[in-house]
Short mmCIF file of C-alpha atoms and ligand atoms in Angstrom, two decimals:
data_model
loop_
_atom_site.label_atom_id
_atom_site.label_comp_id
_atom_site.label_asym_id
_atom_site.label_seq_id
_atom_site.Cartn_x
_atom_site.Cartn_y
_atom_site.Cartn_z
CA MET F 8 102.45 110.66 111.85
CA ARG F 9 101.90 114.25 111.60
CA GLU F 10 102.67 114.49 108.04
CA ILE F 11 100.49 111.30 107.04
CA ALA F 12 97.69 112.53 109.05
CA ARG F 13 98.02 116.19 106.93
CA THR F 14 98.31 114.23 103.86
CA ALA F 15 95.87 111.46 104.06
CA GLY F 16 93.59 112.64 106.47
CA THR F 17 92.03 111.07 109.39
CA PRO F 18 90.65 108.50 110.11
CA THR F 19 93.53 106.59 108.69
CA PHE F 20 95.04 102.94 109.55
CA VAL F 21 98.81 103.33 109.14
CA TYR F 22 100.77 99.96 108.72
CA SER F 23 104.74 99.00 108.94
CA ARG F 24 106.09 96.97 107.00
CA ALA F 25 109.14 96.49 108.86
CA THR F 26 107.16 95.26 111.49
CA LEU F 27 104.65 92.94 109.24
CA GLU F 28 107.79 91.35 108.50
CA GLY F 29 109.49 91.29 111.13
CA HIS F 30 106.73 89.55 113.24
CA LEU F 31 106.39 86.88 110.28
CA ASP F 32 110.32 85.95 110.22
CA ARG F 33 110.11 85.55 113.94
CA LEU F 34 107.25 82.91 113.86
CA ARG F 35 109.26 81.46 111.10
CA GLU F 36 112.36 81.34 112.64
CA ALA F 37 110.59 80.05 116.31
CA PHE F 38 108.79 77.30 114.42
CA ALA F 39 111.36 76.48 111.91
CA PRO F 40 112.12 72.89 113.51
CA ILE F 41 108.63 71.70 111.90
CA ASP F 42 108.78 74.34 108.76
CA PRO F 43 105.41 74.96 108.68
CA LEU F 44 103.72 76.74 105.89
CA ILE F 45 102.61 80.26 107.40
CA CYS F 46 99.06 80.78 106.33
CA TYR F 47 98.36 84.41 107.20
CA SER F 48 94.96 85.12 108.21
CA VAL F 49 93.48 87.63 105.85
CA LYS F 50 90.75 88.21 107.88
CA SER F 51 92.47 90.48 110.29
CA CYS F 52 94.08 92.76 107.93
CA GLY F 53 93.44 92.21 104.32
CA ASN F 54 94.65 94.95 102.39
CA LEU F 55 96.12 93.91 99.44
CA SER F 56 99.62 95.65 99.97
CA VAL F 57 99.77 94.06 103.37
CA LEU F 58 98.92 90.31 101.40
CA ARG F 59 101.47 91.36 99.04
CA THR F 60 104.29 92.36 101.74
CA LEU F 61 103.67 89.24 103.47
CA ALA F 62 103.28 86.80 100.28
CA ALA F 63 106.93 88.13 99.13
CA ARG F 64 108.14 87.19 102.06
CA GLY F 65 106.88 83.64 101.97
CA ALA F 66 103.63 83.30 103.49
CA GLY F 67 100.57 81.46 102.39
CA MET F 68 97.22 82.99 103.34
CA ASP F 69 94.50 81.54 105.49
CA VAL F 70 91.07 82.39 104.33
CA VAL F 71 87.68 81.91 105.48
CA SER F 72 85.55 82.97 102.51
CA ILE F 73 85.67 82.86 98.55
CA GLY F 74 86.39 86.85 98.65
CA GLU F 75 89.36 86.24 100.96
CA LEU F 76 90.87 83.92 98.67
CA GLN F 77 90.22 86.61 95.61
CA ARG F 78 92.22 88.67 97.64
CA ALA F 79 95.02 86.40 98.20
CA LEU F 80 95.02 85.30 94.40
CA GLU F 81 95.13 88.91 93.57
CA ALA F 82 98.01 89.86 95.80
CA GLY F 83 99.94 86.83 93.89
CA VAL F 84 99.33 83.92 96.05
CA PRO F 85 98.67 80.68 94.34
CA ALA F 86 95.70 78.77 95.69
CA SER F 87 98.04 76.11 96.50
CA ARG F 88 99.41 78.11 99.19
CA CYS F 89 96.02 79.12 100.93
CA VAL F 90 94.10 76.62 103.27
CA TYR F 91 90.43 77.63 103.45
CA ALA F 92 88.10 77.32 106.81
CA GLY F 93 84.65 78.63 107.82
CA VAL F 94 81.88 76.63 109.05
CA GLY F 95 79.18 77.86 106.20
CA LYS F 96 80.97 77.95 102.71
CA ARG F 97 78.47 77.90 99.88
CA ASP F 98 78.09 75.50 96.96
CA ASP F 99 79.81 77.96 94.74
CA GLU F 100 82.35 78.94 97.44
CA ILE F 101 83.55 75.39 97.39
CA ALA F 102 83.55 74.90 93.80
CA ALA F 103 85.56 77.72 93.06
CA ALA F 104 88.12 76.65 95.89
CA ILE F 105 88.29 73.54 94.44
CA ASP F 106 88.50 74.63 90.99
CA GLY F 107 91.26 77.34 91.75
CA GLY F 108 93.28 74.43 93.31
CA ILE F 109 92.93 75.28 97.19
CA GLY F 110 95.89 73.98 99.29
CA LEU F 111 93.63 72.72 101.85
CA LEU F 112 89.90 72.97 102.94
CA ASN F 113 89.18 72.96 106.45
CA VAL F 114 85.77 70.88 107.03
CA GLU F 115 83.68 71.97 109.81
CA SER F 116 80.97 69.37 110.07
CA GLU F 117 80.12 65.87 108.53
CA ALA F 118 77.16 67.78 106.21
CA GLU F 119 79.90 70.45 104.59
CA PHE F 120 82.05 67.09 104.44
CA GLU F 121 79.55 65.16 102.13
CA ASN F 122 78.85 68.27 100.16
CA ILE F 123 82.54 68.59 99.34
CA ALA F 124 82.72 65.56 98.24
CA ARG F 125 79.75 65.50 96.04
CA ILE F 126 81.33 68.83 94.28
CA ALA F 127 84.35 67.13 93.92
CA ALA F 128 83.31 64.03 92.60
CA GLU F 129 81.22 66.11 90.12
CA ARG F 130 83.92 68.01 88.51
CA GLU F 131 86.31 64.42 89.11
CA LYS F 132 88.84 66.77 90.67
CA VAL F 133 90.95 66.09 94.07
CA VAL F 134 91.10 68.47 96.99
CA ARG F 135 92.75 67.85 100.20
CA CYS F 136 90.75 68.21 103.32
CA ALA F 137 91.41 68.79 107.00
CA LEU F 138 88.76 67.93 109.59
CA ARG F 139 88.58 70.66 112.19
CA ILE F 140 88.43 69.33 115.61
CA ASN F 141 87.43 70.54 118.65
CA PRO F 142 89.67 69.75 121.61
CA ASP F 143 87.16 71.26 124.15
CA VAL F 144 89.88 73.54 125.89
CA ASP F 145 89.25 76.69 127.29
CA PRO F 146 91.29 79.29 125.55
CA LYS F 147 90.59 81.99 128.28
CA THR F 148 89.39 84.16 126.17
CA HIS F 149 86.58 86.38 125.35
CA ARG F 150 83.82 84.45 124.61
CA TYR F 151 83.11 86.10 121.13
CA THR F 152 86.52 84.63 120.07
CA SER F 153 86.91 81.46 122.20
CA THR F 154 86.46 78.72 119.29
CA GLY F 155 88.01 75.68 120.79
CA LYS F 156 85.22 74.43 123.23
CA LYS F 157 82.38 71.93 123.14
CA GLU F 158 79.75 74.23 122.75
CA THR F 159 81.03 76.43 120.09
CA LYS F 160 80.02 76.18 116.31
CA PHE F 161 83.18 75.31 115.05
CA GLY F 162 84.82 72.08 114.21
CA VAL F 163 83.64 68.51 115.96
CA ASP F 164 84.83 67.00 118.87
CA LEU F 165 87.13 64.50 119.60
CA GLU F 166 84.89 61.57 119.99
CA ARG F 167 82.94 62.68 116.49
CA ALA F 168 86.50 62.86 115.00
CA ARG F 169 87.44 59.24 114.76
CA ARG F 170 84.27 58.14 113.46
CA PHE F 171 84.40 60.65 110.92
CA PHE F 172 87.59 59.39 109.75
CA GLN F 173 86.10 55.88 109.78
CA LEU F 174 83.09 57.05 107.76
CA TYR F 175 84.89 59.57 105.14
CA GLY F 176 88.47 58.65 105.18
CA ARG F 177 88.67 56.93 102.05
CA ASP F 178 86.70 59.25 99.83
CA ARG F 179 88.52 59.47 96.58
CA PHE F 180 87.61 62.79 95.32
CA ALA F 181 87.89 64.49 98.91
CA LYS F 182 91.33 63.53 100.50
CA LEU F 183 90.38 63.57 104.23
CA GLU F 184 94.25 63.50 105.24
CA GLY F 185 94.59 66.23 107.82
CA LEU F 186 93.78 67.77 111.28
CA HIS F 187 92.37 71.26 111.58
CA LEU F 188 92.61 73.30 115.20
CA HIS F 189 92.06 76.93 115.74
CA ILE F 190 90.84 77.00 119.58
CA GLY F 191 90.42 80.87 119.75
CA SER F 192 92.07 84.17 119.75
CA PRO F 193 94.20 86.40 121.67
CA ILE F 194 95.24 83.23 123.51
CA TYR F 195 97.89 84.59 126.17
CA THR F 196 99.24 81.43 127.94
CA VAL F 197 100.59 78.50 126.05
CA GLU F 198 98.69 75.70 128.29
CA PRO F 199 95.57 75.82 126.03
CA TYR F 200 97.59 75.01 123.03
CA VAL F 201 99.55 72.29 124.99
CA GLU F 202 96.17 70.82 126.19
CA ALA F 203 94.58 70.83 122.65
CA LEU F 204 97.69 69.52 120.72
CA THR F 205 98.28 66.41 123.63
CA LYS F 206 94.50 65.54 122.70
CA THR F 207 95.17 65.73 119.06
CA CYS F 208 98.46 63.57 119.38
CA ALA F 209 95.90 60.87 121.16
CA LEU F 210 93.46 61.15 118.37
CA ILE F 211 96.27 60.37 115.85
CA GLU F 212 97.45 57.16 118.10
CA GLU F 213 93.76 56.00 117.50
CA LEU F 214 93.38 56.83 114.01
CA ALA F 215 96.44 55.04 113.32
CA LYS F 216 95.13 52.16 115.02
CA ASP F 217 91.92 52.48 112.81
CA GLY F 218 94.46 52.39 109.88
CA ILE F 219 94.24 56.02 109.06
CA GLU F 220 97.35 58.25 108.73
CA ILE F 221 97.27 62.21 109.70
CA ARG F 222 99.36 63.30 106.61
CA SER F 223 98.92 67.44 107.90
CA ILE F 224 98.04 69.23 110.83
CA ASP F 225 97.02 73.06 110.84
CA LEU F 226 97.69 74.54 114.26
CA GLY F 227 95.35 77.52 113.48
CA GLY F 228 96.30 81.10 114.72
CA GLY F 229 95.53 82.97 118.01
CA PHE F 230 98.63 83.84 119.34
CA GLY F 231 98.61 87.07 121.52
CA ALA F 232 99.69 90.34 120.54
CA ASP F 233 100.67 93.11 123.25
CA TYR F 234 98.04 95.42 123.61
CA GLU F 235 99.71 96.14 126.74
CA THR F 236 103.59 96.14 127.59
CA ALA F 237 104.57 92.33 127.91
CA GLN F 238 101.55 90.92 127.72
CA SER F 239 101.86 88.07 124.99
CA PRO F 240 104.24 85.26 125.22
CA SER F 241 106.68 85.38 122.01
CA ALA F 242 106.71 83.32 118.98
CA ARG F 243 109.66 81.58 120.74
CA ASP F 244 107.73 80.91 123.96
CA TYR F 245 104.55 79.48 121.92
CA ALA F 246 107.01 77.27 119.96
CA ALA F 247 108.85 76.30 122.73
CA ALA F 248 105.37 74.44 124.14
CA ILE F 249 104.46 73.44 121.00
CA LEU F 250 107.28 71.73 119.24
CA PRO F 251 108.30 68.99 122.04
CA LEU F 252 104.80 67.56 120.99
CA MET F 253 104.98 68.40 116.96
CA LEU F 254 108.64 67.08 116.37
CA PRO F 255 107.80 63.44 116.49
CA LEU F 256 104.65 63.98 113.87
CA LYS F 257 107.35 66.02 111.94
CA ALA F 258 110.08 62.96 112.12
CA ARG F 259 107.17 60.78 110.64
CA GLY F 260 106.75 63.12 107.52
CA VAL F 261 103.97 65.21 108.86
CA GLU F 262 103.41 68.43 106.98
CA PHE F 263 102.63 71.56 109.48
CA PHE F 264 100.72 74.88 108.76
CA LEU F 265 99.88 77.74 110.88
CA GLU F 266 97.59 80.55 110.66
CA PRO F 267 98.58 83.40 112.50
CA GLY F 268 96.82 86.82 112.03
CA ARG F 269 96.70 88.97 115.30
CA SER F 270 100.36 88.38 115.97
CA ILE F 271 101.47 89.56 112.65
CA ALA F 272 99.06 92.52 112.02
CA ALA F 273 98.14 94.04 115.41
CA ASN F 274 101.14 95.95 116.25
CA ALA F 275 101.97 96.60 112.91
CA GLY F 276 99.60 99.01 112.69
CA VAL F 277 98.14 102.30 114.38
CA LEU F 278 94.92 104.35 113.87
CA LEU F 279 95.11 108.01 113.56
CA LEU F 280 92.17 110.20 114.40
CA ARG F 281 91.50 113.69 115.07
CA VAL F 282 90.20 115.07 118.19
CA LEU F 283 86.83 117.18 117.10
CA TYR F 284 85.58 118.40 120.21
CA THR F 285 86.15 118.06 124.10
CA LYS F 286 83.19 118.03 126.49
CA ASP F 287 82.48 117.53 130.11
CA SER F 288 79.53 116.33 131.35
CA GLY F 289 79.79 115.82 135.32
CA GLU F 290 82.42 114.55 136.15
CA LYS F 291 83.10 113.06 133.13
CA HIS F 292 85.50 114.46 130.40
CA PHE F 293 84.95 113.23 126.71
CA ALA F 294 87.18 113.74 123.68
CA ILE F 295 85.11 113.38 120.89
CA CYS F 296 86.97 112.00 117.64
CA ASP F 297 86.09 111.88 113.93
CA ALA F 298 85.93 107.84 114.23
CA GLY F 299 85.06 105.32 116.79
CA MET F 300 83.43 101.98 116.83
CA ASN F 301 83.19 102.21 112.92
CA ALA F 302 86.83 102.53 112.33
CA LEU F 303 88.06 100.11 115.37
CA LEU F 304 85.18 97.92 116.90
CA ARG F 305 86.84 95.98 119.43
CA PRO F 306 86.55 98.22 122.43
CA SER F 307 82.88 97.99 122.08
CA HIS F 308 82.61 94.84 120.62
CA TYR F 309 84.91 92.98 122.99
CA GLY F 310 85.58 95.16 125.46
CA SER F 311 88.97 95.20 124.41
CA PHE F 312 91.81 97.62 125.22
CA HIS F 313 93.89 99.72 123.23
CA PHE F 314 96.55 102.35 124.33
CA ILE F 315 95.63 105.52 123.06
CA TRP F 316 98.29 108.76 122.77
CA PRO F 317 98.27 112.16 121.53
CA VAL F 318 101.08 113.04 118.68
CA ARG F 319 101.86 116.16 119.80
CA PRO F 320 104.06 118.50 117.50
CA GLN F 321 106.45 119.36 120.03
CA ALA F 322 108.65 116.31 121.02
CA GLY F 323 105.99 115.09 123.33
CA PHE F 324 106.24 112.50 125.85
CA VAL F 325 105.32 109.26 125.03
CA PRO F 326 105.42 106.47 127.44
CA THR F 327 107.26 103.36 126.34
CA GLN F 328 105.38 101.39 128.26
CA ARG F 329 101.63 100.71 127.48
CA SER F 330 99.12 100.12 129.91
CA SER F 331 95.48 100.63 131.02
CA ASN F 332 96.76 101.81 134.74
CA MET F 333 98.74 104.55 133.88
CA ALA F 334 100.17 106.21 136.74
CA MET F 335 101.89 109.44 135.85
CA GLU F 336 101.47 112.74 136.68
CA GLY F 337 99.30 115.47 134.90
CA LEU F 338 97.13 112.81 133.57
CA ARG F 339 93.19 112.54 134.02
CA ALA F 340 90.54 110.34 133.43
CA GLN F 341 88.85 110.86 129.92
CA ASP F 342 86.59 108.98 127.51
CA ILE F 343 87.70 108.72 123.90
CA VAL F 344 84.53 108.50 121.78
CA GLY F 345 83.37 108.62 118.38
CA PRO F 346 80.80 110.66 116.78
CA LEU F 347 78.16 108.05 116.02
CA CYS F 348 74.66 107.81 117.53
CA GLU F 349 75.37 105.00 119.85
CA SER F 350 76.36 105.22 123.67
CA GLY F 351 78.77 102.01 122.34
CA ASP F 352 80.67 104.22 120.28
CA PHE F 353 83.97 104.38 122.51
CA LEU F 354 87.45 103.73 122.20
CA ALA F 355 88.29 104.16 125.80
CA VAL F 356 86.68 104.45 128.70
CA ASP F 357 87.93 106.53 131.80
CA ARG F 358 91.52 106.58 130.36
CA ALA F 359 94.49 108.32 132.29
CA MET F 360 95.47 110.43 129.52
CA PRO F 361 97.11 113.95 129.19
CA PRO F 362 94.42 116.62 128.88
CA LEU F 363 92.99 116.60 125.19
CA ALA F 364 91.86 119.76 122.80
CA ARG F 365 90.11 120.24 119.84
CA GLY F 366 92.22 119.07 117.07
CA ASP F 367 94.88 117.11 118.68
CA LEU F 368 95.91 113.96 116.89
CA LEU F 369 95.61 110.61 118.61
CA ALA F 370 97.11 107.16 117.79
CA VAL F 371 95.42 104.14 118.88
CA PHE F 372 98.05 101.25 119.19
CA THR F 373 97.99 97.77 118.11
CA ALA F 374 95.49 98.86 115.55
CA GLY F 375 96.48 96.73 112.80
CA ALA F 376 94.26 93.41 113.15
CA TYR F 377 90.80 93.40 113.57
CA GLY F 378 90.53 97.08 112.85
CA MET F 379 90.01 98.15 109.27
CA SER F 380 88.45 94.28 108.45
CA MET F 381 85.59 94.74 110.98
CA ALA F 382 85.03 98.86 110.11
CA SER F 383 81.77 99.90 109.36
CA ARG F 384 80.00 102.39 107.24
CA TYR F 385 77.27 102.99 110.43
CA ASN F 386 75.87 106.22 110.07
CA SER F 387 77.12 106.66 106.54
CA SER F 388 80.63 106.86 107.56
CA PRO F 389 82.92 106.37 104.67
CA LEU F 390 85.61 103.65 105.20
CA PRO F 391 89.26 105.03 106.64
CA ALA F 392 92.11 105.40 104.27
CA GLU F 393 95.04 103.02 105.01
CA VAL F 394 98.64 103.97 104.39
CA LEU F 395 101.66 101.30 104.30
CA VAL F 396 105.13 103.05 105.69
CA SER F 397 108.34 101.19 104.02
CA GLY F 398 111.13 103.17 105.44
CA ASN F 399 111.24 106.47 104.02
CA ARG F 400 108.48 105.57 101.54
CA VAL F 401 104.72 105.99 102.36
CA GLU F 402 102.58 104.78 100.34
CA LEU F 403 98.26 105.22 100.37
CA ILE F 404 96.97 101.72 99.59
CA ARG F 405 93.46 102.08 100.23
CA ARG F 406 91.89 105.67 99.22
CA ARG F 407 89.49 107.13 101.53
CA GLU F 408 85.92 106.26 100.79
CA THR F 409 83.59 109.21 99.69
CA VAL F 410 79.87 109.57 100.17
CA ASP F 411 79.66 108.98 96.45
CA ASP F 412 80.94 105.53 97.01
CA LEU F 413 78.86 104.83 99.50
CA VAL F 414 75.30 105.37 97.63
CA GLU F 415 77.00 104.35 94.43
CA HIS F 416 75.21 101.27 94.40
CA GLU F 417 71.90 102.56 95.58
CA ARG F 418 71.83 104.93 92.36
CA ASN F 419 70.01 102.48 89.90
CA VAL F 420 67.06 100.45 90.94
CA THR F 421 66.37 97.16 89.36
CA VAL F 422 62.72 95.52 88.87
CA LEU F 423 63.06 92.23 89.92
CA LEU F 424 59.54 90.51 89.88
C1 LIG X 505 90.54 83.89 112.97
C2 LIG X 505 91.26 82.95 112.61
C3 LIG X 505 92.64 82.80 112.83
C4 LIG X 505 93.64 84.09 112.70
O1 LIG X 505 93.47 84.44 114.24
P1 LIG X 505 94.39 85.44 114.88
O2 LIG X 505 94.47 84.96 116.41
O3 LIG X 505 94.10 86.26 114.15
O4 LIG X 505 95.85 84.57 114.77
C5 LIG X 505 93.28 81.45 112.37
N1 LIG X 505 92.49 80.37 111.82
C6 LIG X 505 91.27 80.47 111.42
C7 LIG X 505 90.42 79.37 111.27
C8 LIG X 505 90.32 81.78 111.98
O5 LIG X 505 89.22 81.70 111.95
#
């Protein structure tokens, strides 16, 4: 890590190819009895080299904008292996997805379906659609990432779903034939999945009575990652709870999709930072780093925990247990903060860590998902570099931005009106 920081500088996201592949493989093995197409969620970490790594291992992609679809295509994933969700798809995005031959369009409302059907009919092209249903379960996660409750903006509730199929289930071009769920993220227990899928199975039986056959089920993502040691069920735990509900449908020929993001990328990445200054204010000890919420928004945005530890030159002690309440000798409570002009610019508050000093290199763990993809240029901070480690090979997969990059689009002014 010290060599990477020396050559790539900081802040830098460092990803492990073996971990990305291992997480994908574990999900595939766990869910093998329903043989799903595993569509990696591009929004969790969309670097082209990360996408290529997963695509080479057989992943499809889950996209939520046409920009993400372009990334997937550029990484060599055919559109037919991509699923596309999102509450606010523009007409040009829908048209491009249909023209490109998207695998599945996940529909979030009546108004959107009518628009998709119109655009598909205009082009005389058939597009497979799945209705995103909102099974009204509480995933017990942060309210910003809870997406399966009745009062969220996503999907339609179960009563409306039946009516939806009655109304639109026989469209010639927009073939509404699947169900899609994504109830939130991260979901640290299996129960919300079981509850949601039990309701989904009941809906499928009702639809069957209406003469409508469901051909595909997209189970979404949301599987947890270990921000703290042993915090999350394993792929096998989730599968053990979900498979009994899905196997009877598999026997009837239903096709399955999964959309994992966090469970693949989060623990495949660390963020490397440098401590610029330390400072004591009253009782508080601050370590001011060369990036904060601009590189990793999650602590500030969701109040999330990320384990942080110094990377020291001498074989320093690194705890094998990552937890928010480390009780070890020689630690003291410190705030790990960034340089931005914003009190919310922190990565950890009152965190027990070895006393830090100027020049220390810090590793922020479990930063692969929703790290770089949510990073911002606030305070004119250029985006971090990204590095991929594959065995002994270390590649720069996104060069660090420069201030020149930031002002580039502002240099030329065009008169509009
Ligand atoms: C964000 C998202 C995912 C991925 O969620 P993870 O928690 O990263 O697995 C999957 N599906 C949809 C529709 C999403 O919006």
